[in-house]
mmCIF file with all atom_site columns, C-alpha atoms and ligand atoms in Angstrom:
data_model
loop_
_atom_site.group_PDB
_atom_site.id
_atom_site.type_symbol
_atom_site.label_atom_id
_atom_site.label_alt_id
_atom_site.label_comp_id
_atom_site.label_asym_id
_atom_site.label_entity_id
_atom_site.label_seq_id
_atom_site.pdbx_PDB_ins_code
_atom_site.Cartn_x
_atom_site.Cartn_y
_atom_site.Cartn_z
_atom_site.occupancy
_atom_site.B_iso_or_equiv
_atom_site.pdbx_formal_charge
_atom_site.auth_seq_id
_atom_site.auth_comp_id
_atom_site.auth_asym_id
_atom_site.auth_atom_id
_atom_site.pdbx_PDB_model_num
ATOM   1   C CA  . MET X 1 1   ? -1.100  6.145  5.731   1.00 45.00 ? 1   MET X CA  1
ATOM   2   C CA  . THR X 1 2   ? -2.329  2.707  4.716   1.00 55.00 ? 2   THR X CA  1
ATOM   3   C CA  . GLU X 1 3   ? -5.150  0.376  5.394   1.00 55.00 ? 3   GLU X CA  1
ATOM   4   C CA  . HIS X 1 4   ? -4.738  -3.684 4.553   1.00 56.00 ? 4   HIS X CA  1
ATOM   5   C CA  . ASP X 1 5   ? -7.603  -5.808 3.868   1.00 61.00 ? 5   ASP X CA  1
ATOM   6   C CA  . GLU X 1 6   ? -6.907  -9.017 2.579   1.00 71.00 ? 6   GLU X CA  1
ATOM   7   C CA  . GLY X 1 7   ? -4.486  -7.676 -0.092  1.00 92.00 ? 7   GLY X CA  1
ATOM   8   C CA  . PHE X 1 8   ? -6.354  -4.259 -0.505  1.00 96.00 ? 8   PHE X CA  1
ATOM   9   C CA  . GLU X 1 9   ? -4.652  -1.373 0.276   1.00 97.00 ? 9   GLU X CA  1
ATOM   10  C CA  . VAL X 1 10  ? -5.569  2.367  0.726   1.00 98.00 ? 10  VAL X CA  1
ATOM   11  C CA  . ARG X 1 11  ? -3.065  5.125  0.386   1.00 97.00 ? 11  ARG X CA  1
ATOM   12  C CA  . ARG X 1 12  ? -2.785  8.736  -0.709  1.00 98.00 ? 12  ARG X CA  1
ATOM   13  C CA  . VAL X 1 13  ? -1.467  9.242  -3.962  1.00 98.00 ? 13  VAL X CA  1
ATOM   14  C CA  . ALA X 1 14  ? -0.865  12.174 -6.567  1.00 98.00 ? 14  ALA X CA  1
ATOM   15  C CA  . SER X 1 15  ? -3.943  13.353 -8.562  1.00 98.00 ? 15  SER X CA  1
ATOM   16  C CA  . SER X 1 16  ? -2.193  12.404 -11.884 1.00 97.00 ? 16  SER X CA  1
ATOM   17  C CA  . GLU X 1 17  ? -1.822  8.524  -10.622 1.00 98.00 ? 17  GLU X CA  1
ATOM   18  C CA  . LEU X 1 18  ? -5.833  8.944  -10.808 1.00 98.00 ? 18  LEU X CA  1
ATOM   19  C CA  . HIS X 1 19  ? -6.328  10.271 -14.270 1.00 98.00 ? 19  HIS X CA  1
ATOM   20  C CA  . GLU X 1 20  ? -6.416  6.824  -16.222 1.00 98.00 ? 20  GLU X CA  1
ATOM   21  C CA  . LEU X 1 21  ? -9.036  5.057  -13.979 1.00 98.00 ? 21  LEU X CA  1
ATOM   22  C CA  . ARG X 1 22  ? -11.052 8.557  -13.878 1.00 98.00 ? 22  ARG X CA  1
ATOM   23  C CA  . ARG X 1 23  ? -11.132 8.549  -17.495 1.00 98.00 ? 23  ARG X CA  1
ATOM   24  C CA  . ARG X 1 24  ? -11.901 4.958  -18.116 1.00 98.00 ? 24  ARG X CA  1
ATOM   25  C CA  . VAL X 1 25  ? -14.967 4.339  -15.505 1.00 98.00 ? 25  VAL X CA  1
ATOM   26  C CA  . LEU X 1 26  ? -16.199 7.967  -15.434 1.00 98.00 ? 26  LEU X CA  1
ATOM   27  C CA  . ARG X 1 27  ? -15.655 9.245  -19.023 1.00 97.00 ? 27  ARG X CA  1
ATOM   28  C CA  . SER X 1 28  ? -16.344 6.362  -21.280 1.00 96.00 ? 28  SER X CA  1
ATOM   29  C CA  . ASN X 1 29  ? -12.496 6.039  -21.788 1.00 97.00 ? 29  ASN X CA  1
ATOM   30  C CA  . ASN X 1 30  ? -13.344 9.522  -23.980 1.00 97.00 ? 30  ASN X CA  1
ATOM   31  C CA  . PRO X 1 31  ? -9.622  10.751 -24.799 1.00 96.00 ? 31  PRO X CA  1
ATOM   32  C CA  . ASP X 1 32  ? -11.240 14.279 -25.661 1.00 95.00 ? 32  ASP X CA  1
ATOM   33  C CA  . VAL X 1 33  ? -12.649 15.466 -22.247 1.00 95.00 ? 33  VAL X CA  1
ATOM   34  C CA  . SER X 1 34  ? -10.706 16.401 -19.219 1.00 95.00 ? 34  SER X CA  1
ATOM   35  C CA  . VAL X 1 35  ? -10.359 14.399 -16.176 1.00 97.00 ? 35  VAL X CA  1
ATOM   36  C CA  . ALA X 1 36  ? -8.582  16.946 -14.147 1.00 97.00 ? 36  ALA X CA  1
ATOM   37  C CA  . ASP X 1 37  ? -10.343 19.607 -11.668 1.00 97.00 ? 37  ASP X CA  1
ATOM   38  C CA  . PRO X 1 38  ? -8.602  22.607 -11.216 1.00 97.00 ? 38  PRO X CA  1
ATOM   39  C CA  . ARG X 1 39  ? -8.036  22.296 -7.955  1.00 98.00 ? 39  ARG X CA  1
ATOM   40  C CA  . ASP X 1 40  ? -6.206  18.839 -8.327  1.00 98.00 ? 40  ASP X CA  1
ATOM   41  C CA  . GLU X 1 41  ? -2.384  19.923 -7.466  1.00 97.00 ? 41  GLU X CA  1
ATOM   42  C CA  . GLU X 1 42  ? -3.517  22.545 -4.573  1.00 98.00 ? 42  GLU X CA  1
ATOM   43  C CA  . ARG X 1 43  ? -1.796  21.123 -1.327  1.00 97.00 ? 43  ARG X CA  1
ATOM   44  C CA  . THR X 1 44  ? -5.063  21.153 0.554   1.00 98.00 ? 44  THR X CA  1
ATOM   45  C CA  . SER X 1 45  ? -6.611  18.645 -1.988  1.00 98.00 ? 45  SER X CA  1
ATOM   46  C CA  . LEU X 1 46  ? -6.518  15.019 -0.880  1.00 98.00 ? 46  LEU X CA  1
ATOM   47  C CA  . HIS X 1 47  ? -6.212  11.961 -3.540  1.00 98.00 ? 47  HIS X CA  1
ATOM   48  C CA  . TYR X 1 48  ? -7.002  8.621  -2.570  1.00 98.00 ? 48  TYR X CA  1
ATOM   49  C CA  . GLY X 1 49  ? -6.094  5.202  -4.319  1.00 98.00 ? 49  GLY X CA  1
ATOM   50  C CA  . GLY X 1 50  ? -7.170  1.713  -3.586  1.00 98.00 ? 50  GLY X CA  1
ATOM   51  C CA  . PHE X 1 51  ? -4.676  -0.959 -4.712  1.00 98.00 ? 51  PHE X CA  1
ATOM   52  C CA  . LEU X 1 52  ? -4.915  -4.489 -5.080  1.00 97.00 ? 52  LEU X CA  1
ATOM   53  C CA  . GLY X 1 53  ? -1.009  -5.305 -5.030  1.00 95.00 ? 53  GLY X CA  1
ATOM   54  C CA  . GLU X 1 54  ? 0.088   -2.837 -7.787  1.00 94.00 ? 54  GLU X CA  1
ATOM   55  C CA  . ARG X 1 55  ? -2.761  -2.283 -9.342  1.00 97.00 ? 55  ARG X CA  1
ATOM   56  C CA  . LEU X 1 56  ? -5.132  0.847  -8.919  1.00 98.00 ? 56  LEU X CA  1
ATOM   57  C CA  . VAL X 1 57  ? -8.620  -0.029 -8.785  1.00 98.00 ? 57  VAL X CA  1
ATOM   58  C CA  . VAL X 1 58  ? -10.323 2.851  -6.907  1.00 98.00 ? 58  VAL X CA  1
ATOM   59  C CA  . SER X 1 59  ? -10.132 6.662  -7.209  1.00 98.00 ? 59  SER X CA  1
ATOM   60  C CA  . ALA X 1 60  ? -11.502 9.216  -4.846  1.00 98.00 ? 60  ALA X CA  1
ATOM   61  C CA  . SER X 1 61  ? -10.190 13.130 -4.560  1.00 98.00 ? 61  SER X CA  1
ATOM   62  C CA  . PHE X 1 62  ? -11.586 15.439 -1.923  1.00 98.00 ? 62  PHE X CA  1
ATOM   63  C CA  . TYR X 1 63  ? -11.225 19.245 -2.258  1.00 98.00 ? 63  TYR X CA  1
ATOM   64  C CA  . PRO X 1 64  ? -11.910 22.195 0.364   1.00 98.00 ? 64  PRO X CA  1
ATOM   65  C CA  . SER X 1 65  ? -15.132 23.428 -0.551  1.00 98.00 ? 65  SER X CA  1
ATOM   66  C CA  . THR X 1 66  ? -18.175 25.171 1.004   1.00 97.00 ? 66  THR X CA  1
ATOM   67  C CA  . SER X 1 67  ? -21.075 22.913 1.442   1.00 95.00 ? 67  SER X CA  1
ATOM   68  C CA  . PRO X 1 68  ? -24.231 23.903 -0.344  1.00 94.00 ? 68  PRO X CA  1
ATOM   69  C CA  . VAL X 1 69  ? -26.068 22.049 2.489   1.00 93.00 ? 69  VAL X CA  1
ATOM   70  C CA  . ASN X 1 70  ? -24.228 23.594 5.708   1.00 95.00 ? 70  ASN X CA  1
ATOM   71  C CA  . PRO X 1 71  ? -21.897 26.398 4.510   1.00 96.00 ? 71  PRO X CA  1
ATOM   72  C CA  . GLU X 1 72  ? -21.111 27.243 8.151   1.00 97.00 ? 72  GLU X CA  1
ATOM   73  C CA  . LEU X 1 73  ? -19.046 23.957 8.779   1.00 98.00 ? 73  LEU X CA  1
ATOM   74  C CA  . THR X 1 74  ? -15.839 22.733 7.650   1.00 98.00 ? 74  THR X CA  1
ATOM   75  C CA  . THR X 1 75  ? -16.390 20.654 4.427   1.00 98.00 ? 75  THR X CA  1
ATOM   76  C CA  . TYR X 1 76  ? -14.554 19.065 1.594   1.00 98.00 ? 76  TYR X CA  1
ATOM   77  C CA  . GLN X 1 77  ? -16.118 17.919 -1.885  1.00 98.00 ? 77  GLN X CA  1
ATOM   78  C CA  . LEU X 1 78  ? -15.627 14.485 -3.052  1.00 98.00 ? 78  LEU X CA  1
ATOM   79  C CA  . ARG X 1 79  ? -15.109 14.157 -6.814  1.00 98.00 ? 79  ARG X CA  1
ATOM   80  C CA  . TYR X 1 80  ? -14.179 11.347 -9.293  1.00 98.00 ? 80  TYR X CA  1
ATOM   81  C CA  . MET X 1 81  ? -15.161 8.303  -6.972  1.00 98.00 ? 81  MET X CA  1
ATOM   82  C CA  . ALA X 1 82  ? -14.949 5.494  -9.096  1.00 98.00 ? 82  ALA X CA  1
ATOM   83  C CA  . THR X 1 83  ? -13.819 1.409  -8.842  1.00 98.00 ? 83  THR X CA  1
ATOM   84  C CA  . ASP X 1 84  ? -12.813 -0.061 -11.747 1.00 98.00 ? 84  ASP X CA  1
ATOM   85  C CA  . PHE X 1 85  ? -15.232 -2.381 -13.453 1.00 98.00 ? 85  PHE X CA  1
ATOM   86  C CA  . ASP X 1 86  ? -13.906 -5.834 -12.524 1.00 97.00 ? 86  ASP X CA  1
ATOM   87  C CA  . ALA X 1 87  ? -13.412 -4.776 -8.914  1.00 97.00 ? 87  ALA X CA  1
ATOM   88  C CA  . GLN X 1 88  ? -16.897 -2.964 -8.313  1.00 98.00 ? 88  GLN X CA  1
ATOM   89  C CA  . GLY X 1 89  ? -19.340 -4.870 -5.546  1.00 97.00 ? 89  GLY X CA  1
ATOM   90  C CA  . GLN X 1 90  ? -16.406 -5.872 -3.257  1.00 96.00 ? 90  GLN X CA  1
ATOM   91  C CA  . GLY X 1 91  ? -16.612 -3.331 -0.600  1.00 97.00 ? 91  GLY X CA  1
ATOM   92  C CA  . TYR X 1 92  ? -13.452 -1.576 -2.219  1.00 98.00 ? 92  TYR X CA  1
ATOM   93  C CA  . GLY X 1 93  ? -15.080 1.893  -2.676  1.00 98.00 ? 93  GLY X CA  1
ATOM   94  C CA  . ALA X 1 94  ? -16.511 1.858  0.800   1.00 98.00 ? 94  ALA X CA  1
ATOM   95  C CA  . LEU X 1 95  ? -13.102 0.961  2.480   1.00 98.00 ? 95  LEU X CA  1
ATOM   96  C CA  . VAL X 1 96  ? -11.370 3.831  0.484   1.00 98.00 ? 96  VAL X CA  1
ATOM   97  C CA  . LEU X 1 97  ? -14.232 6.070  1.791   1.00 98.00 ? 97  LEU X CA  1
ATOM   98  C CA  . ASP X 1 98  ? -13.781 4.931  5.248   1.00 98.00 ? 98  ASP X CA  1
ATOM   99  C CA  . PHE X 1 99  ? -10.253 5.780  5.058   1.00 98.00 ? 99  PHE X CA  1
ATOM   100 C CA  . ALA X 1 100 ? -10.429 9.239  3.571   1.00 98.00 ? 100 ALA X CA  1
ATOM   101 C CA  . SER X 1 101 ? -13.109 10.093 6.104   1.00 98.00 ? 101 SER X CA  1
ATOM   102 C CA  . ALA X 1 102 ? -10.965 9.330  9.022   1.00 98.00 ? 102 ALA X CA  1
ATOM   103 C CA  . GLU X 1 103 ? -8.129  11.154 7.757   1.00 98.00 ? 103 GLU X CA  1
ATOM   104 C CA  . LEU X 1 104 ? -10.581 14.000 6.958   1.00 98.00 ? 104 LEU X CA  1
ATOM   105 C CA  . ARG X 1 105 ? -11.857 13.871 10.329  1.00 98.00 ? 105 ARG X CA  1
ATOM   106 C CA  . SER X 1 106 ? -8.423  14.078 11.894  1.00 98.00 ? 106 SER X CA  1
ATOM   107 C CA  . LEU X 1 107 ? -7.815  17.133 10.059  1.00 97.00 ? 107 LEU X CA  1
ATOM   108 C CA  . GLY X 1 108 ? -10.857 18.865 11.488  1.00 98.00 ? 108 GLY X CA  1
ATOM   109 C CA  . VAL X 1 109 ? -13.259 18.439 8.529   1.00 98.00 ? 109 VAL X CA  1
ATOM   110 C CA  . GLU X 1 110 ? -16.952 18.266 9.638   1.00 98.00 ? 110 GLU X CA  1
ATOM   111 C CA  . GLN X 1 111 ? -18.853 17.384 6.644   1.00 98.00 ? 111 GLN X CA  1
ATOM   112 C CA  . VAL X 1 112 ? -18.469 15.899 3.051   1.00 98.00 ? 112 VAL X CA  1
ATOM   113 C CA  . TRP X 1 113 ? -20.621 16.844 0.162   1.00 98.00 ? 113 TRP X CA  1
ATOM   114 C CA  . ALA X 1 114 ? -20.815 15.729 -3.569  1.00 98.00 ? 114 ALA X CA  1
ATOM   115 C CA  . ASN X 1 115 ? -22.620 15.785 -6.789  1.00 98.00 ? 115 ASN X CA  1
ATOM   116 C CA  . GLY X 1 116 ? -23.422 11.990 -6.667  1.00 98.00 ? 116 GLY X CA  1
ATOM   117 C CA  . ARG X 1 117 ? -24.497 10.153 -9.915  1.00 97.00 ? 117 ARG X CA  1
ATOM   118 C CA  . ASP X 1 118 ? -27.956 9.013  -9.915  1.00 97.00 ? 118 ASP X CA  1
ATOM   119 C CA  . THR X 1 119 ? -26.912 5.722  -10.547 1.00 97.00 ? 119 THR X CA  1
ATOM   120 C CA  . ALA X 1 120 ? -24.536 5.477  -7.663  1.00 98.00 ? 120 ALA X CA  1
ATOM   121 C CA  . LEU X 1 121 ? -26.568 6.828  -5.224  1.00 98.00 ? 121 LEU X CA  1
ATOM   122 C CA  . GLY X 1 122 ? -27.402 3.469  -3.753  1.00 98.00 ? 122 GLY X CA  1
ATOM   123 C CA  . PHE X 1 123 ? -23.695 3.007  -3.185  1.00 98.00 ? 123 PHE X CA  1
ATOM   124 C CA  . TYR X 1 124 ? -23.824 6.328  -1.253  1.00 98.00 ? 124 TYR X CA  1
ATOM   125 C CA  . ARG X 1 125 ? -27.072 5.474  0.835   1.00 98.00 ? 125 ARG X CA  1
ATOM   126 C CA  . ALA X 1 126 ? -25.240 2.481  1.771   1.00 98.00 ? 126 ALA X CA  1
ATOM   127 C CA  . THR X 1 127 ? -22.043 4.089  3.183   1.00 98.00 ? 127 THR X CA  1
ATOM   128 C CA  . GLY X 1 128 ? -24.195 6.705  4.883   1.00 98.00 ? 128 GLY X CA  1
ATOM   129 C CA  . TRP X 1 129 ? -24.659 9.768  2.941   1.00 98.00 ? 129 TRP X CA  1
ATOM   130 C CA  . GLU X 1 130 ? -27.590 11.831 2.805   1.00 98.00 ? 130 GLU X CA  1
ATOM   131 C CA  . LEU X 1 131 ? -29.624 13.165 -0.170  1.00 98.00 ? 131 LEU X CA  1
ATOM   132 C CA  . VAL X 1 132 ? -30.847 16.577 -0.561  1.00 97.00 ? 132 VAL X CA  1
ATOM   133 C CA  . GLU X 1 133 ? -34.314 16.601 -1.817  1.00 95.00 ? 133 GLU X CA  1
ATOM   134 C CA  . GLY X 1 134 ? -34.932 18.775 -4.790  1.00 96.00 ? 134 GLY X CA  1
ATOM   135 C CA  . SER X 1 135 ? -31.171 19.056 -5.764  1.00 95.00 ? 135 SER X CA  1
ATOM   136 C CA  . GLU X 1 136 ? -31.548 16.710 -8.634  1.00 95.00 ? 136 GLU X CA  1
ATOM   137 C CA  . HIS X 1 137 ? -29.587 18.377 -11.553 1.00 95.00 ? 137 HIS X CA  1
ATOM   138 C CA  . LEU X 1 138 ? -27.896 17.585 -14.736 1.00 96.00 ? 138 LEU X CA  1
ATOM   139 C CA  . SER X 1 139 ? -24.491 17.531 -14.332 1.00 93.00 ? 139 SER X CA  1
ATOM   140 C CA  . ALA X 1 140 ? -22.653 20.576 -16.759 1.00 90.00 ? 140 ALA X CA  1
ATOM   141 C CA  . GLU X 1 141 ? -19.642 18.142 -17.386 1.00 89.00 ? 141 GLU X CA  1
ATOM   142 C CA  . THR X 1 142 ? -21.472 14.857 -18.443 1.00 91.00 ? 142 THR X CA  1
ATOM   143 C CA  . ARG X 1 143 ? -25.161 15.846 -18.798 1.00 94.00 ? 143 ARG X CA  1
ATOM   144 C CA  . LEU X 1 144 ? -26.116 12.853 -16.542 1.00 95.00 ? 144 LEU X CA  1
ATOM   145 C CA  . PRO X 1 145 ? -28.438 13.291 -13.386 1.00 96.00 ? 145 PRO X CA  1
ATOM   146 C CA  . HIS X 1 146 ? -27.071 13.964 -10.264 1.00 96.00 ? 146 HIS X CA  1
ATOM   147 C CA  . THR X 1 147 ? -28.014 15.045 -6.453  1.00 98.00 ? 147 THR X CA  1
ATOM   148 C CA  . VAL X 1 148 ? -26.347 16.604 -4.118  1.00 98.00 ? 148 VAL X CA  1
ATOM   149 C CA  . ILE X 1 149 ? -25.429 14.492 -1.267  1.00 98.00 ? 149 ILE X CA  1
ATOM   150 C CA  . PHE X 1 150 ? -23.625 14.905 1.963   1.00 98.00 ? 150 PHE X CA  1
ATOM   151 C CA  . LYS X 1 151 ? -22.058 12.977 5.193   1.00 98.00 ? 151 LYS X CA  1
ATOM   152 C CA  . SER X 1 152 ? -21.264 14.220 8.637   1.00 97.00 ? 152 SER X CA  1
ATOM   153 C CA  . LEU X 1 153 ? -18.098 12.952 9.629   1.00 97.00 ? 153 LEU X CA  1
HETATM 154 C C1  . COA R 2 .   ? -20.548 3.772  -7.222  1.00 87.73 ? 201 COA R C1  1
HETATM 155 C C2  . COA R 2 .   ? -18.901 2.933  -7.151  1.00 87.73 ? 201 COA R C2  1
HETATM 156 C C3  . COA R 2 .   ? -18.239 3.841  -6.946  1.00 87.73 ? 201 COA R C3  1
HETATM 157 C C4  . COA R 2 .   ? -19.292 1.707  -6.123  1.00 87.73 ? 201 COA R C4  1
HETATM 158 O O1  . COA R 2 .   ? -18.333 1.598  -5.645  1.00 87.73 ? 201 COA R O1  1
HETATM 159 P P1  . COA R 2 .   ? -17.676 0.058  -4.930  1.00 87.73 ? 201 COA R P1  1
HETATM 160 O O2  . COA R 2 .   ? -16.667 -0.473 -4.948  1.00 87.73 ? 201 COA R O2  1
HETATM 161 O O3  . COA R 2 .   ? -18.427 -0.976 -6.483  1.00 87.73 ? 201 COA R O3  1
HETATM 162 O O4  . COA R 2 .   ? -18.910 -0.186 -4.018  1.00 87.73 ? 201 COA R O4  1
HETATM 163 P P2  . COA R 2 .   ? -18.717 -1.203 -2.555  1.00 87.73 ? 201 COA R P2  1
HETATM 164 O O5  . COA R 2 .   ? -18.363 -2.722 -3.477  1.00 87.73 ? 201 COA R O5  1
HETATM 165 O O6  . COA R 2 .   ? -17.660 -0.548 -1.814  1.00 87.73 ? 201 COA R O6  1
HETATM 166 O O7  . COA R 2 .   ? -20.006 -0.982 -2.261  1.00 87.73 ? 201 COA R O7  1
HETATM 167 C C5  . COA R 2 .   ? -20.421 -0.434 -0.854  1.00 87.73 ? 201 COA R C5  1
HETATM 168 C C6  . COA R 2 .   ? -21.909 -0.701 -0.684  1.00 87.73 ? 201 COA R C6  1
HETATM 169 O O8  . COA R 2 .   ? -22.748 -0.232 -1.735  1.00 87.73 ? 201 COA R O8  1
HETATM 170 C C7  . COA R 2 .   ? -23.744 -0.901 -2.291  1.00 87.73 ? 201 COA R C7  1
HETATM 171 N N1  . COA R 2 .   ? -23.502 -0.284 -3.669  1.00 87.73 ? 201 COA R N1  1
HETATM 172 C C8  . COA R 2 .   ? -22.382 -0.238 -4.827  1.00 87.73 ? 201 COA R C8  1
HETATM 173 N N2  . COA R 2 .   ? -22.909 0.114  -5.593  1.00 87.73 ? 201 COA R N2  1
HETATM 174 C C9  . COA R 2 .   ? -24.298 0.321  -5.742  1.00 87.73 ? 201 COA R C9  1
HETATM 175 C C10 . COA R 2 .   ? -25.250 0.799  -6.627  1.00 87.73 ? 201 COA R C10 1
HETATM 176 N N3  . COA R 2 .   ? -24.910 0.929  -7.827  1.00 87.73 ? 201 COA R N3  1
HETATM 177 N N4  . COA R 2 .   ? -26.668 0.513  -6.259  1.00 87.73 ? 201 COA R N4  1
HETATM 178 C C11 . COA R 2 .   ? -27.026 0.200  -4.921  1.00 87.73 ? 201 COA R C11 1
HETATM 179 N N5  . COA R 2 .   ? -25.897 -0.230 -3.831  1.00 87.73 ? 201 COA R N5  1
HETATM 180 C C12 . COA R 2 .   ? -24.426 -0.288 -4.523  1.00 87.73 ? 201 COA R C12 1
HETATM 181 C C13 . COA R 2 .   ? -22.997 -2.143 -2.162  1.00 87.73 ? 201 COA R C13 1
HETATM 182 O O9  . COA R 2 .   ? -24.114 -3.499 -2.236  1.00 87.73 ? 201 COA R O9  1
HETATM 183 C C14 . COA R 2 .   ? -22.465 -2.044 -0.983  1.00 87.73 ? 201 COA R C14 1
HETATM 184 O O10 . COA R 2 .   ? -23.417 -2.569 0.124   1.00 87.73 ? 201 COA R O10 1
HETATM 185 P P3  . COA R 2 .   ? -23.317 -3.276 1.713   1.00 87.73 ? 201 COA R P3  1
HETATM 186 O O11 . COA R 2 .   ? -22.300 -2.692 2.305   1.00 87.73 ? 201 COA R O11 1
HETATM 187 O O12 . COA R 2 .   ? -24.856 -3.311 1.726   1.00 87.73 ? 201 COA R O12 1
HETATM 188 O O13 . COA R 2 .   ? -22.975 -4.768 1.086   1.00 87.73 ? 201 COA R O13 1
HETATM 189 C C15 . COA R 2 .   ? -18.639 2.020  -8.368  1.00 87.73 ? 201 COA R C15 1
HETATM 190 O O14 . COA R 2 .   ? -19.699 1.340  -8.637  1.00 87.73 ? 201 COA R O14 1
HETATM 191 C C16 . COA R 2 .   ? -18.268 2.885  -9.784  1.00 87.73 ? 201 COA R C16 1
HETATM 192 O O15 . COA R 2 .   ? -17.016 3.044  -9.891  1.00 87.73 ? 201 COA R O15 1
HETATM 193 N N6  . COA R 2 .   ? -19.366 3.309  -10.677 1.00 87.73 ? 201 COA R N6  1
HETATM 194 C C17 . COA R 2 .   ? -19.158 3.884  -11.721 1.00 87.73 ? 201 COA R C17 1
HETATM 195 C C18 . COA R 2 .   ? -18.792 4.944  -11.827 1.00 87.73 ? 201 COA R C18 1
HETATM 196 C C19 . COA R 2 .   ? -19.802 5.749  -10.739 1.00 87.73 ? 201 COA R C19 1
HETATM 197 O O16 . COA R 2 .   ? -20.828 6.248  -10.942 1.00 87.73 ? 201 COA R O16 1
HETATM 198 N N7  . COA R 2 .   ? -18.860 6.679  -9.810  1.00 87.73 ? 201 COA R N7  1
HETATM 199 C C20 . COA R 2 .   ? -19.872 7.820  -8.863  1.00 87.73 ? 201 COA R C20 1
HETATM 200 C C21 . COA R 2 .   ? -19.832 8.955  -9.609  1.00 87.73 ? 201 COA R C21 1
HETATM 201 S S1  . COA R 2 .   ? -20.418 10.219 -8.339  1.00 87.73 ? 201 COA R S1  1
#
């Protein structure tokens, strides 16, 4: 359940291990907002951490969820994709998605979808995701511009 790449390791973790990174990178370290998804503790939810040594630098969580793009497929939703500030741009986020995608595929998941932050769409394009035209919206939680994205596994 791990993947090594020059000191970088990806493994499945408990959602609680990801809260601090979620809050710092995705919520401006605001102590007053929730960084938990109601589905976090469900058995079928999958949480991944990317580690440099013992230090967590990437978080990504996947939840079984009907896709707004292809509701007939077996699909998971990605949330809380984040790489710590000083570790961004070094390929770690992409490695975590690759690792998670391989596990999800082996579980029979056909497609993943997400509400992608518009400022991160370059990352998603570079890692093979597609944008849904006309799906641009403001997130209810952050009020930031998002677009629905998906990737076939
Ligand atoms: C978006 C984010 C998760 C990307 O993680 P990362 O570890 O920095 O990304 P990687 O280094 O693995 O980048 C993989 C590819 O995406 C590209 N990329 C990464 N961020 C990009 C961006 N903002 N715009 C354009 N391209 C980007 C990289 O250049 C790289 O391309 P390459 O394979 O052609 O070299 C990270 O920058 C982040 O946490 N941002 C702040 C939080 C956020 O917006 N999260 C997404 C919420 S939906």
